[in-house]
C-alpha cells in the first residue's frame, strides 16, 4: 500500500505570506488589534537614536499577546517562535528579535504591556456576538438587546460580560483543533469582520464608561 505523497523540498513556491495564516487564526485578531492602537497613549520607551534601527514596538506587543495566548512564557521561546512559527513571522513581518531584545522590551515597558493586555481583553470580547453567555453562574443578554435602560449595576454587568467573553472566545478557537465536531460559531471571522467588530466593541465600551462617569458625577441611580 503506497504512502501519502510528500512534497519535494527543493520545489519552488509562488505564494504570499498571507496565504500561510488561516483566515480564522487568532494571529489575525491580534494583528488587527495592535495595528488599531495609538501607542502615544501608552508611554512606550523610545529606542536610542544611535546604532542599528529599532524594532517596531507594535511587533513586540503582538508577540507578547500571542505568546500569552499560546502559553509561550519565556523570552527564549518567543525568540524561537520568530524563527519557526509562520503566524509569528507573518505578524512581525519576518523580523527576528533575539531573546535579550524581547526581554528588555518587557522590562522597559511593563506598565504599557499590562495596559495593552487589559485593553485587548476588553476589546476582543466584542469580536463575536454570542447572544447569551455565562458569567459567574449568571446569564446576561447580548448587547443587541432591546433593553437600553442602563443602571450602574447593569453597566457593571455589561462591562464584566464583555471582559468575560475573552476566555470563552479563546476556548472555542483552541478547541477547534482538538475536537472533530464543534458547535457552530456565530460567524466566520475575516479580517474585515474582525476590524469592524473591534471598532464596534470599543465604541460600545466607551459609551458604557461615559454612562458610568455621568452617574458618578450626577449621583443619578440610572441612565436612560
JSON list of C-alpha atoms in Angstrom, two decimals:
[
{"chain": "A", "resi": 1, "resn": "UNK", "atom": "CA", "xyz": [0.00, 0.00, 0.00]},
{"chain": "A", "resi": 2, "resn": "UNK", "atom": "CA", "xyz": [1.56, 3.33, -1.05]},
{"chain": "A", "resi": 3, "resn": "UNK", "atom": "CA", "xyz": [2.20, 6.08, 1.47]},
{"chain": "A", "resi": 4, "resn": "UNK", "atom": "CA", "xyz": [0.72, 9.58, 1.25]},
{"chain": "A", "resi": 5, "resn": "UNK", "atom": "CA", "xyz": [2.86, 11.64, -1.10]},
{"chain": "A", "resi": 6, "resn": "UNK", "atom": "CA", "xyz": [5.16, 14.26, 0.43]},
{"chain": "A", "resi": 7, "resn": "UNK", "atom": "CA", "xyz": [6.35, 17.46, -1.22]},
{"chain": "A", "resi": 8, "resn": "UNK", "atom": "CA", "xyz": [9.73, 17.96, -2.85]},
{"chain": "A", "resi": 9, "resn": "UNK", "atom": "CA", "xyz": [11.79, 20.15, -0.51]},
{"chain": "A", "resi": 10, "resn": "UNK", "atom": "CA", "xyz": [13.62, 21.69, -3.45]},
{"chain": "A", "resi": 11, "resn": "UNK", "atom": "CA", "xyz": [10.43, 22.66, -5.25]},
{"chain": "A", "resi": 12, "resn": "UNK", "atom": "CA", "xyz": [10.00, 26.38, -5.86]},
{"chain": "A", "resi": 13, "resn": "UNK", "atom": "CA", "xyz": [6.87, 28.00, -4.42]},
{"chain": "A", "resi": 14, "resn": "UNK", "atom": "CA", "xyz": [4.99, 31.07, -5.60]},
{"chain": "A", "resi": 15, "resn": "UNK", "atom": "CA", "xyz": [2.74, 32.25, -2.78]},
{"chain": "A", "resi": 16, "resn": "UNK", "atom": "CA", "xyz": [2.19, 35.15, -0.40]},
{"chain": "A", "resi": 17, "resn": "UNK", "atom": "CA", "xyz": [2.97, 35.19, 3.32]},
{"chain": "A", "resi": 18, "resn": "UNK", "atom": "CA", "xyz": [-0.69, 35.94, 3.92]},
{"chain": "A", "resi": 19, "resn": "UNK", "atom": "CA", "xyz": [-1.64, 32.54, 2.50]},
{"chain": "A", "resi": 20, "resn": "UNK", "atom": "CA", "xyz": [0.23, 30.78, 5.33]},
{"chain": "A", "resi": 21, "resn": "UNK", "atom": "CA", "xyz": [-2.07, 32.22, 8.02]},
{"chain": "A", "resi": 22, "resn": "UNK", "atom": "CA", "xyz": [-5.59, 30.85, 8.33]},
{"chain": "A", "resi": 23, "resn": "UNK", "atom": "CA", "xyz": [-8.34, 33.45, 7.97]},
{"chain": "A", "resi": 24, "resn": "UNK", "atom": "CA", "xyz": [-9.68, 32.48, 11.40]},
{"chain": "A", "resi": 25, "resn": "UNK", "atom": "CA", "xyz": [-6.29, 32.49, 13.14]},
{"chain": "A", "resi": 26, "resn": "UNK", "atom": "CA", "xyz": [-6.04, 34.45, 16.37]},
{"chain": "A", "resi": 27, "resn": "UNK", "atom": "CA", "xyz": [-2.88, 35.95, 14.89]},
{"chain": "A", "resi": 28, "resn": "UNK", "atom": "CA", "xyz": [-5.12, 38.00, 12.60]},
{"chain": "A", "resi": 29, "resn": "UNK", "atom": "CA", "xyz": [-7.15, 39.21, 15.56]},
{"chain": "A", "resi": 30, "resn": "UNK", "atom": "CA", "xyz": [-4.02, 40.23, 17.46]},
{"chain": "A", "resi": 31, "resn": "UNK", "atom": "CA", "xyz": [-2.59, 41.91, 14.36]},
{"chain": "A", "resi": 32, "resn": "UNK", "atom": "CA", "xyz": [-5.76, 43.94, 13.75]},
{"chain": "A", "resi": 33, "resn": "UNK", "atom": "CA", "xyz": [-5.99, 44.92, 17.42]},
{"chain": "A", "resi": 34, "resn": "UNK", "atom": "CA", "xyz": [-2.41, 46.15, 17.82]},
{"chain": "A", "resi": 35, "resn": "UNK", "atom": "CA", "xyz": [-2.48, 47.98, 14.48]},
{"chain": "A", "resi": 36, "resn": "UNK", "atom": "CA", "xyz": [-5.54, 49.88, 15.74]},
{"chain": "A", "resi": 37, "resn": "UNK", "atom": "CA", "xyz": [-3.70, 51.22, 18.82]},
{"chain": "A", "resi": 38, "resn": "UNK", "atom": "CA", "xyz": [-2.34, 54.73, 19.21]},
{"chain": "A", "resi": 39, "resn": "UNK", "atom": "CA", "xyz": [0.89, 53.92, 21.03]},
{"chain": "A", "resi": 40, "resn": "UNK", "atom": "CA", "xyz": [1.40, 57.54, 22.05]},
{"chain": "A", "resi": 41, "resn": "UNK", "atom": "CA", "xyz": [-1.19, 56.85, 24.76]},
{"chain": "A", "resi": 42, "resn": "UNK", "atom": "CA", "xyz": [0.86, 54.04, 26.29]},
{"chain": "A", "resi": 43, "resn": "UNK", "atom": "CA", "xyz": [4.19, 55.75, 27.07]},
{"chain": "A", "resi": 44, "resn": "UNK", "atom": "CA", "xyz": [6.32, 53.34, 25.08]},
{"chain": "A", "resi": 45, "resn": "UNK", "atom": "CA", "xyz": [10.01, 53.76, 25.82]},
{"chain": "A", "resi": 46, "resn": "UNK", "atom": "CA", "xyz": [11.74, 55.24, 22.77]},
{"chain": "A", "resi": 47, "resn": "UNK", "atom": "CA", "xyz": [14.73, 53.44, 21.32]},
{"chain": "A", "resi": 48, "resn": "UNK", "atom": "CA", "xyz": [18.11, 55.15, 21.27]},
{"chain": "A", "resi": 49, "resn": "UNK", "atom": "CA", "xyz": [18.77, 57.18, 18.14]},
{"chain": "A", "resi": 50, "resn": "UNK", "atom": "CA", "xyz": [22.28, 55.75, 17.81]},
{"chain": "A", "resi": 51, "resn": "UNK", "atom": "CA", "xyz": [23.12, 52.30, 16.48]},
{"chain": "A", "resi": 52, "resn": "UNK", "atom": "CA", "xyz": [21.04, 49.96, 14.34]},
{"chain": "A", "resi": 53, "resn": "UNK", "atom": "CA", "xyz": [17.35, 50.68, 13.64]},
{"chain": "A", "resi": 54, "resn": "UNK", "atom": "CA", "xyz": [14.99, 49.61, 16.40]},
{"chain": "A", "resi": 55, "resn": "UNK", "atom": "CA", "xyz": [12.24, 47.04, 16.05]},
{"chain": "A", "resi": 56, "resn": "UNK", "atom": "CA", "xyz": [8.71, 48.38, 15.66]},
{"chain": "A", "resi": 57, "resn": "UNK", "atom": "CA", "xyz": [7.18, 48.21, 19.17]},
{"chain": "A", "resi": 58, "resn": "UNK", "atom": "CA", "xyz": [3.85, 47.13, 17.69]},
{"chain": "A", "resi": 59, "resn": "UNK", "atom": "CA", "xyz": [5.52, 43.92, 16.54]},
{"chain": "A", "resi": 60, "resn": "UNK", "atom": "CA", "xyz": [6.82, 43.17, 20.03]},
{"chain": "A", "resi": 61, "resn": "UNK", "atom": "CA", "xyz": [3.39, 43.84, 21.57]},
{"chain": "A", "resi": 62, "resn": "UNK", "atom": "CA", "xyz": [1.88, 41.41, 19.05]},
{"chain": "A", "resi": 63, "resn": "UNK", "atom": "CA", "xyz": [4.50, 38.83, 20.00]},
{"chain": "A", "resi": 64, "resn": "UNK", "atom": "CA", "xyz": [3.76, 39.12, 23.73]},
{"chain": "A", "resi": 65, "resn": "UNK", "atom": "CA", "xyz": [-0.01, 38.92, 23.29]},
{"chain": "A", "resi": 66, "resn": "UNK", "atom": "CA", "xyz": [0.38, 35.91, 21.01]},
{"chain": "A", "resi": 67, "resn": "UNK", "atom": "CA", "xyz": [2.80, 34.27, 23.44]},
{"chain": "A", "resi": 68, "resn": "UNK", "atom": "CA", "xyz": [0.42, 34.83, 26.33]},
{"chain": "A", "resi": 69, "resn": "UNK", "atom": "CA", "xyz": [-2.47, 33.25, 24.43]},
{"chain": "A", "resi": 70, "resn": "UNK", "atom": "CA", "xyz": [-0.34, 30.34, 23.24]},
{"chain": "A", "resi": 71, "resn": "UNK", "atom": "CA", "xyz": [1.35, 29.89, 26.64]},
{"chain": "A", "resi": 72, "resn": "UNK", "atom": "CA", "xyz": [4.79, 30.76, 25.31]},
{"chain": "A", "resi": 73, "resn": "UNK", "atom": "CA", "xyz": [6.09, 32.23, 28.52]},
{"chain": "A", "resi": 74, "resn": "UNK", "atom": "CA", "xyz": [9.88, 32.70, 28.12]},
{"chain": "A", "resi": 75, "resn": "UNK", "atom": "CA", "xyz": [11.80, 35.24, 26.05]},
{"chain": "A", "resi": 76, "resn": "UNK", "atom": "CA", "xyz": [13.92, 32.47, 24.51]},
{"chain": "A", "resi": 77, "resn": "UNK", "atom": "CA", "xyz": [10.86, 30.58, 23.32]},
{"chain": "A", "resi": 78, "resn": "UNK", "atom": "CA", "xyz": [9.32, 33.78, 21.98]},
{"chain": "A", "resi": 79, "resn": "UNK", "atom": "CA", "xyz": [12.53, 34.45, 20.06]},
{"chain": "A", "resi": 80, "resn": "UNK", "atom": "CA", "xyz": [12.45, 30.90, 18.71]},
{"chain": "A", "resi": 81, "resn": "UNK", "atom": "CA", "xyz": [8.85, 31.43, 17.57]},
{"chain": "A", "resi": 82, "resn": "UNK", "atom": "CA", "xyz": [10.02, 34.38, 15.48]},
{"chain": "A", "resi": 83, "resn": "UNK", "atom": "CA", "xyz": [12.18, 31.94, 13.52]},
{"chain": "A", "resi": 84, "resn": "UNK", "atom": "CA", "xyz": [9.91, 28.90, 13.16]},
{"chain": "A", "resi": 85, "resn": "UNK", "atom": "CA", "xyz": [6.28, 29.96, 13.70]},
{"chain": "A", "resi": 86, "resn": "UNK", "atom": "CA", "xyz": [4.62, 31.09, 10.47]},
{"chain": "A", "resi": 87, "resn": "UNK", "atom": "CA", "xyz": [1.91, 33.05, 12.28]},
{"chain": "A", "resi": 88, "resn": "UNK", "atom": "CA", "xyz": [4.51, 34.95, 14.30]},
{"chain": "A", "resi": 89, "resn": "UNK", "atom": "CA", "xyz": [6.66, 35.59, 11.21]},
{"chain": "A", "resi": 90, "resn": "UNK", "atom": "CA", "xyz": [3.55, 36.92, 9.46]},
{"chain": "A", "resi": 91, "resn": "UNK", "atom": "CA", "xyz": [2.61, 39.23, 12.36]},
{"chain": "A", "resi": 92, "resn": "UNK", "atom": "CA", "xyz": [6.13, 40.62, 12.74]},
{"chain": "A", "resi": 93, "resn": "UNK", "atom": "CA", "xyz": [6.88, 40.91, 9.04]},
{"chain": "A", "resi": 94, "resn": "UNK", "atom": "CA", "xyz": [9.76, 38.44, 9.19]},
{"chain": "A", "resi": 95, "resn": "UNK", "atom": "CA", "xyz": [11.94, 40.25, 11.74]},
{"chain": "A", "resi": 96, "resn": "UNK", "atom": "CA", "xyz": [13.68, 38.06, 14.32]},
{"chain": "A", "resi": 97, "resn": "UNK", "atom": "CA", "xyz": [14.48, 39.92, 17.56]},
{"chain": "A", "resi": 98, "resn": "UNK", "atom": "CA", "xyz": [16.70, 37.94, 19.90]},
{"chain": "A", "resi": 99, "resn": "UNK", "atom": "CA", "xyz": [15.63, 36.93, 23.39]},
{"chain": "A", "resi": 100, "resn": "UNK", "atom": "CA", "xyz": [17.52, 39.77, 25.06]},
{"chain": "A", "resi": 101, "resn": "UNK", "atom": "CA", "xyz": [15.72, 42.35, 22.93]},
{"chain": "A", "resi": 102, "resn": "UNK", "atom": "CA", "xyz": [12.37, 40.74, 23.77]},
{"chain": "A", "resi": 103, "resn": "UNK", "atom": "CA", "xyz": [13.18, 40.51, 27.48]},
{"chain": "A", "resi": 104, "resn": "UNK", "atom": "CA", "xyz": [14.49, 44.08, 27.68]},
{"chain": "A", "resi": 105, "resn": "UNK", "atom": "CA", "xyz": [11.37, 45.39, 25.96]},
{"chain": "A", "resi": 106, "resn": "UNK", "atom": "CA", "xyz": [9.22, 43.76, 28.63]},
{"chain": "A", "resi": 107, "resn": "UNK", "atom": "CA", "xyz": [11.34, 45.23, 31.43]},
{"chain": "A", "resi": 108, "resn": "UNK", "atom": "CA", "xyz": [11.31, 48.71, 29.89]},
{"chain": "A", "resi": 109, "resn": "UNK", "atom": "CA", "xyz": [7.61, 48.71, 29.03]},
{"chain": "A", "resi": 110, "resn": "UNK", "atom": "CA", "xyz": [5.97, 46.56, 31.70]},
{"chain": "A", "resi": 111, "resn": "UNK", "atom": "CA", "xyz": [3.30, 49.16, 32.50]},
{"chain": "A", "resi": 112, "resn": "UNK", "atom": "CA", "xyz": [2.25, 49.64, 28.88]},
{"chain": "A", "resi": 113, "resn": "UNK", "atom": "CA", "xyz": [2.24, 45.86, 28.35]},
{"chain": "A", "resi": 114, "resn": "UNK", "atom": "CA", "xyz": [-0.20, 45.46, 31.24]},
{"chain": "A", "resi": 115, "resn": "UNK", "atom": "CA", "xyz": [-2.41, 48.25, 29.87]},
{"chain": "A", "resi": 116, "resn": "UNK", "atom": "CA", "xyz": [-2.43, 46.76, 26.37]},
{"chain": "A", "resi": 117, "resn": "UNK", "atom": "CA", "xyz": [-3.17, 43.25, 27.67]},
{"chain": "A", "resi": 118, "resn": "UNK", "atom": "CA", "xyz": [-6.12, 44.69, 29.60]},
{"chain": "A", "resi": 119, "resn": "UNK", "atom": "CA", "xyz": [-7.35, 46.63, 26.57]},
{"chain": "A", "resi": 120, "resn": "UNK", "atom": "CA", "xyz": [-7.04, 43.51, 24.41]},
{"chain": "A", "resi": 121, "resn": "UNK", "atom": "CA", "xyz": [-9.14, 41.54, 26.87]},
{"chain": "A", "resi": 122, "resn": "UNK", "atom": "CA", "xyz": [-11.78, 44.27, 26.83]},
{"chain": "A", "resi": 123, "resn": "UNK", "atom": "CA", "xyz": [-11.88, 44.75, 23.07]},
{"chain": "A", "resi": 124, "resn": "UNK", "atom": "CA", "xyz": [-11.59, 41.16, 21.92]},
{"chain": "A", "resi": 125, "resn": "UNK", "atom": "CA", "xyz": [-14.72, 40.38, 23.91]},
{"chain": "A", "resi": 126, "resn": "UNK", "atom": "CA", "xyz": [-16.85, 42.19, 21.35]},
{"chain": "A", "resi": 127, "resn": "UNK", "atom": "CA", "xyz": [-15.37, 40.42, 18.35]},
{"chain": "A", "resi": 128, "resn": "UNK", "atom": "CA", "xyz": [-18.26, 37.96, 18.14]},
{"chain": "A", "resi": 129, "resn": "UNK", "atom": "CA", "xyz": [-21.89, 38.36, 19.14]},
{"chain": "A", "resi": 130, "resn": "UNK", "atom": "CA", "xyz": [-22.68, 35.44, 21.45]},
{"chain": "A", "resi": 131, "resn": "UNK", "atom": "CA", "xyz": [-26.35, 36.03, 22.22]},
{"chain": "A", "resi": 132, "resn": "UNK", "atom": "CA", "xyz": [-26.09, 34.82, 25.81]},
{"chain": "A", "resi": 133, "resn": "UNK", "atom": "CA", "xyz": [-23.07, 33.98, 27.90]},
{"chain": "A", "resi": 134, "resn": "UNK", "atom": "CA", "xyz": [-22.48, 32.76, 31.43]},
{"chain": "A", "resi": 135, "resn": "UNK", "atom": "CA", "xyz": [-20.61, 34.96, 33.89]},
{"chain": "A", "resi": 136, "resn": "UNK", "atom": "CA", "xyz": [-20.12, 33.58, 37.41]},
{"chain": "A", "resi": 137, "resn": "UNK", "atom": "CA", "xyz": [-23.17, 31.36, 37.01]},
{"chain": "A", "resi": 138, "resn": "UNK", "atom": "CA", "xyz": [-25.46, 34.16, 35.82]},
{"chain": "A", "resi": 139, "resn": "UNK", "atom": "CA", "xyz": [-26.59, 34.86, 32.27]},
{"chain": "A", "resi": 140, "resn": "UNK", "atom": "CA", "xyz": [-26.51, 38.26, 30.64]},
{"chain": "A", "resi": 141, "resn": "UNK", "atom": "CA", "xyz": [-28.17, 39.20, 27.40]},
{"chain": "A", "resi": 142, "resn": "UNK", "atom": "CA", "xyz": [-26.03, 40.30, 24.46]},
{"chain": "A", "resi": 143, "resn": "UNK", "atom": "CA", "xyz": [-25.72, 43.96, 23.52]},
{"chain": "A", "resi": 144, "resn": "UNK", "atom": "CA", "xyz": [-28.26, 43.72, 20.68]},
{"chain": "A", "resi": 145, "resn": "UNK", "atom": "CA", "xyz": [-31.00, 43.54, 23.31]},
{"chain": "A", "resi": 146, "resn": "UNK", "atom": "CA", "xyz": [-33.90, 45.97, 23.02]},
{"chain": "A", "resi": 147, "resn": "UNK", "atom": "CA", "xyz": [-33.38, 46.84, 26.67]},
{"chain": "A", "resi": 148, "resn": "UNK", "atom": "CA", "xyz": [-31.38, 50.09, 26.62]},
{"chain": "A", "resi": 149, "resn": "UNK", "atom": "CA", "xyz": [-32.09, 51.37, 30.14]},
{"chain": "A", "resi": 150, "resn": "UNK", "atom": "CA", "xyz": [-28.74, 51.27, 31.95]},
{"chain": "A", "resi": 151, "resn": "UNK", "atom": "CA", "xyz": [-28.39, 51.28, 35.72]},
{"chain": "A", "resi": 152, "resn": "UNK", "atom": "CA", "xyz": [-24.95, 51.36, 37.32]},
{"chain": "A", "resi": 153, "resn": "UNK", "atom": "CA", "xyz": [-25.21, 47.68, 38.27]},
{"chain": "A", "resi": 154, "resn": "UNK", "atom": "CA", "xyz": [-26.34, 46.78, 34.78]},
{"chain": "A", "resi": 155, "resn": "UNK", "atom": "CA", "xyz": [-23.43, 48.72, 33.27]},
{"chain": "A", "resi": 156, "resn": "UNK", "atom": "CA", "xyz": [-21.03, 46.92, 35.59]},
{"chain": "A", "resi": 157, "resn": "UNK", "atom": "CA", "xyz": [-22.55, 43.62, 34.47]},
{"chain": "A", "resi": 158, "resn": "UNK", "atom": "CA", "xyz": [-22.31, 44.54, 30.79]},
{"chain": "A", "resi": 159, "resn": "UNK", "atom": "CA", "xyz": [-18.66, 45.54, 31.05]},
{"chain": "A", "resi": 160, "resn": "UNK", "atom": "CA", "xyz": [-17.95, 42.42, 33.09]},
{"chain": "A", "resi": 161, "resn": "UNK", "atom": "CA", "xyz": [-19.75, 40.44, 30.39]},
{"chain": "A", "resi": 162, "resn": "UNK", "atom": "CA", "xyz": [-17.53, 41.99, 27.72]},
{"chain": "A", "resi": 163, "resn": "UNK", "atom": "CA", "xyz": [-14.38, 41.10, 29.64]},
{"chain": "A", "resi": 164, "resn": "UNK", "atom": "CA", "xyz": [-15.61, 37.57, 30.37]},
{"chain": "A", "resi": 165, "resn": "UNK", "atom": "CA", "xyz": [-16.10, 36.98, 26.63]},
{"chain": "A", "resi": 166, "resn": "UNK", "atom": "CA", "xyz": [-12.36, 36.64, 26.12]},
{"chain": "A", "resi": 167, "resn": "UNK", "atom": "CA", "xyz": [-11.80, 33.28, 27.78]},
{"chain": "A", "resi": 168, "resn": "UNK", "atom": "CA", "xyz": [-14.90, 31.76, 26.18]},
{"chain": "A", "resi": 169, "resn": "UNK", "atom": "CA", "xyz": [-13.93, 33.02, 22.73]},
{"chain": "A", "resi": 170, "resn": "UNK", "atom": "CA", "xyz": [-10.32, 31.82, 23.05]},
{"chain": "A", "resi": 171, "resn": "UNK", "atom": "CA", "xyz": [-11.53, 28.47, 24.35]},
{"chain": "A", "resi": 172, "resn": "UNK", "atom": "CA", "xyz": [-13.51, 27.97, 21.14]},
{"chain": "A", "resi": 173, "resn": "UNK", "atom": "CA", "xyz": [-10.50, 28.88, 18.99]},
{"chain": "A", "resi": 174, "resn": "UNK", "atom": "CA", "xyz": [-8.32, 26.45, 20.94]},
{"chain": "A", "resi": 175, "resn": "UNK", "atom": "CA", "xyz": [-10.88, 23.65, 20.81]},
{"chain": "A", "resi": 176, "resn": "UNK", "atom": "CA", "xyz": [-11.22, 23.95, 17.04]},
{"chain": "A", "resi": 177, "resn": "UNK", "atom": "CA", "xyz": [-8.01, 21.95, 16.65]},
{"chain": "A", "resi": 178, "resn": "UNK", "atom": "CA", "xyz": [-8.92, 19.43, 19.36]},
{"chain": "A", "resi": 179, "resn": "UNK", "atom": "CA", "xyz": [-12.46, 18.44, 18.51]},
{"chain": "A", "resi": 180, "resn": "UNK", "atom": "CA", "xyz": [-13.79, 16.65, 15.44]},
{"chain": "A", "resi": 181, "resn": "UNK", "atom": "CA", "xyz": [-17.15, 18.26, 15.85]},
{"chain": "A", "resi": 182, "resn": "UNK", "atom": "CA", "xyz": [-17.57, 21.74, 17.32]},
{"chain": "A", "resi": 183, "resn": "UNK", "atom": "CA", "xyz": [-20.70, 23.75, 17.84]},
{"chain": "A", "resi": 184, "resn": "UNK", "atom": "CA", "xyz": [-21.12, 26.25, 15.03]},
{"chain": "A", "resi": 185, "resn": "UNK", "atom": "CA", "xyz": [-19.65, 29.65, 15.84]},
{"chain": "A", "resi": 186, "resn": "UNK", "atom": "CA", "xyz": [-21.86, 32.69, 15.19]},
{"chain": "A", "resi": 187, "resn": "UNK", "atom": "CA", "xyz": [-19.99, 33.78, 12.06]},
{"chain": "A", "resi": 188, "resn": "UNK", "atom": "CA", "xyz": [-16.83, 33.21, 10.08]},
{"chain": "A", "resi": 189, "resn": "UNK", "atom": "CA", "xyz": [-14.04, 35.59, 11.00]},
{"chain": "A", "resi": 190, "resn": "UNK", "atom": "CA", "xyz": [-12.36, 37.53, 8.25]},
{"chain": "A", "resi": 191, "resn": "UNK", "atom": "CA", "xyz": [-10.02, 40.49, 8.67]},
{"chain": "A", "resi": 192, "resn": "UNK", "atom": "CA", "xyz": [-12.85, 42.86, 7.72]},
{"chain": "A", "resi": 193, "resn": "UNK", "atom": "CA", "xyz": [-15.23, 41.30, 10.25]},
{"chain": "A", "resi": 194, "resn": "UNK", "atom": "CA", "xyz": [-12.57, 41.38, 12.98]},
{"chain": "A", "resi": 195, "resn": "UNK", "atom": "CA", "xyz": [-11.75, 45.04, 12.41]},
{"chain": "A", "resi": 196, "resn": "UNK", "atom": "CA", "xyz": [-15.43, 46.01, 12.29]},
{"chain": "A", "resi": 197, "resn": "UNK", "atom": "CA", "xyz": [-16.21, 44.09, 15.49]},
{"chain": "A", "resi": 198, "resn": "UNK", "atom": "CA", "xyz": [-13.20, 45.54, 17.30]},
{"chain": "A", "resi": 199, "resn": "UNK", "atom": "CA", "xyz": [-14.34, 49.04, 16.38]},
{"chain": "A", "resi": 200, "resn": "UNK", "atom": "CA", "xyz": [-17.91, 48.28, 17.43]},
{"chain": "A", "resi": 201, "resn": "UNK", "atom": "CA", "xyz": [-16.79, 46.82, 20.76]},
{"chain": "A", "resi": 202, "resn": "UNK", "atom": "CA", "xyz": [-14.58, 49.82, 21.52]},
{"chain": "A", "resi": 203, "resn": "UNK", "atom": "CA", "xyz": [-17.38, 52.30, 20.74]},
{"chain": "A", "resi": 204, "resn": "UNK", "atom": "CA", "xyz": [-19.79, 50.32, 22.91]},
{"chain": "A", "resi": 205, "resn": "UNK", "atom": "CA", "xyz": [-17.30, 50.18, 25.78]},
{"chain": "A", "resi": 206, "resn": "UNK", "atom": "CA", "xyz": [-16.65, 53.92, 25.59]},
{"chain": "A", "resi": 207, "resn": "UNK", "atom": "CA", "xyz": [-20.40, 54.55, 25.68]},
{"chain": "A", "resi": 208, "resn": "UNK", "atom": "CA", "xyz": [-20.85, 52.39, 28.78]},
{"chain": "A", "resi": 209, "resn": "UNK", "atom": "CA", "xyz": [-17.97, 54.10, 30.55]},
{"chain": "A", "resi": 210, "resn": "UNK", "atom": "CA", "xyz": [-19.39, 57.54, 29.71]},
{"chain": "A", "resi": 211, "resn": "UNK", "atom": "CA", "xyz": [-22.67, 56.45, 31.33]},
{"chain": "A", "resi": 212, "resn": "UNK", "atom": "CA", "xyz": [-20.77, 55.36, 34.43]},
{"chain": "A", "resi": 213, "resn": "UNK", "atom": "CA", "xyz": [-18.98, 58.69, 34.62]},
{"chain": "A", "resi": 214, "resn": "UNK", "atom": "CA", "xyz": [-22.24, 60.61, 34.21]},
{"chain": "A", "resi": 215, "resn": "UNK", "atom": "CA", "xyz": [-23.92, 58.67, 37.02]},
{"chain": "A", "resi": 216, "resn": "UNK", "atom": "CA", "xyz": [-20.92, 59.17, 39.31]},
{"chain": "A", "resi": 217, "resn": "UNK", "atom": "CA", "xyz": [-20.91, 62.93, 38.64]},
{"chain": "A", "resi": 218, "resn": "UNK", "atom": "CA", "xyz": [-24.66, 63.47, 38.96]},
{"chain": "A", "resi": 219, "resn": "UNK", "atom": "CA", "xyz": [-25.50, 60.84, 41.58]},
{"chain": "A", "resi": 220, "resn": "UNK", "atom": "CA", "xyz": [-28.33, 59.53, 39.39]},
{"chain": "A", "resi": 221, "resn": "UNK", "atom": "CA", "xyz": [-29.10, 55.82, 40.04]},
{"chain": "A", "resi": 222, "resn": "UNK", "atom": "CA", "xyz": [-29.75, 55.09, 36.36]},
{"chain": "A", "resi": 223, "resn": "UNK", "atom": "CA", "xyz": [-29.03, 56.38, 32.88]},
{"chain": "A", "resi": 224, "resn": "UNK", "atom": "CA", "xyz": [-31.63, 56.13, 30.08]}
]
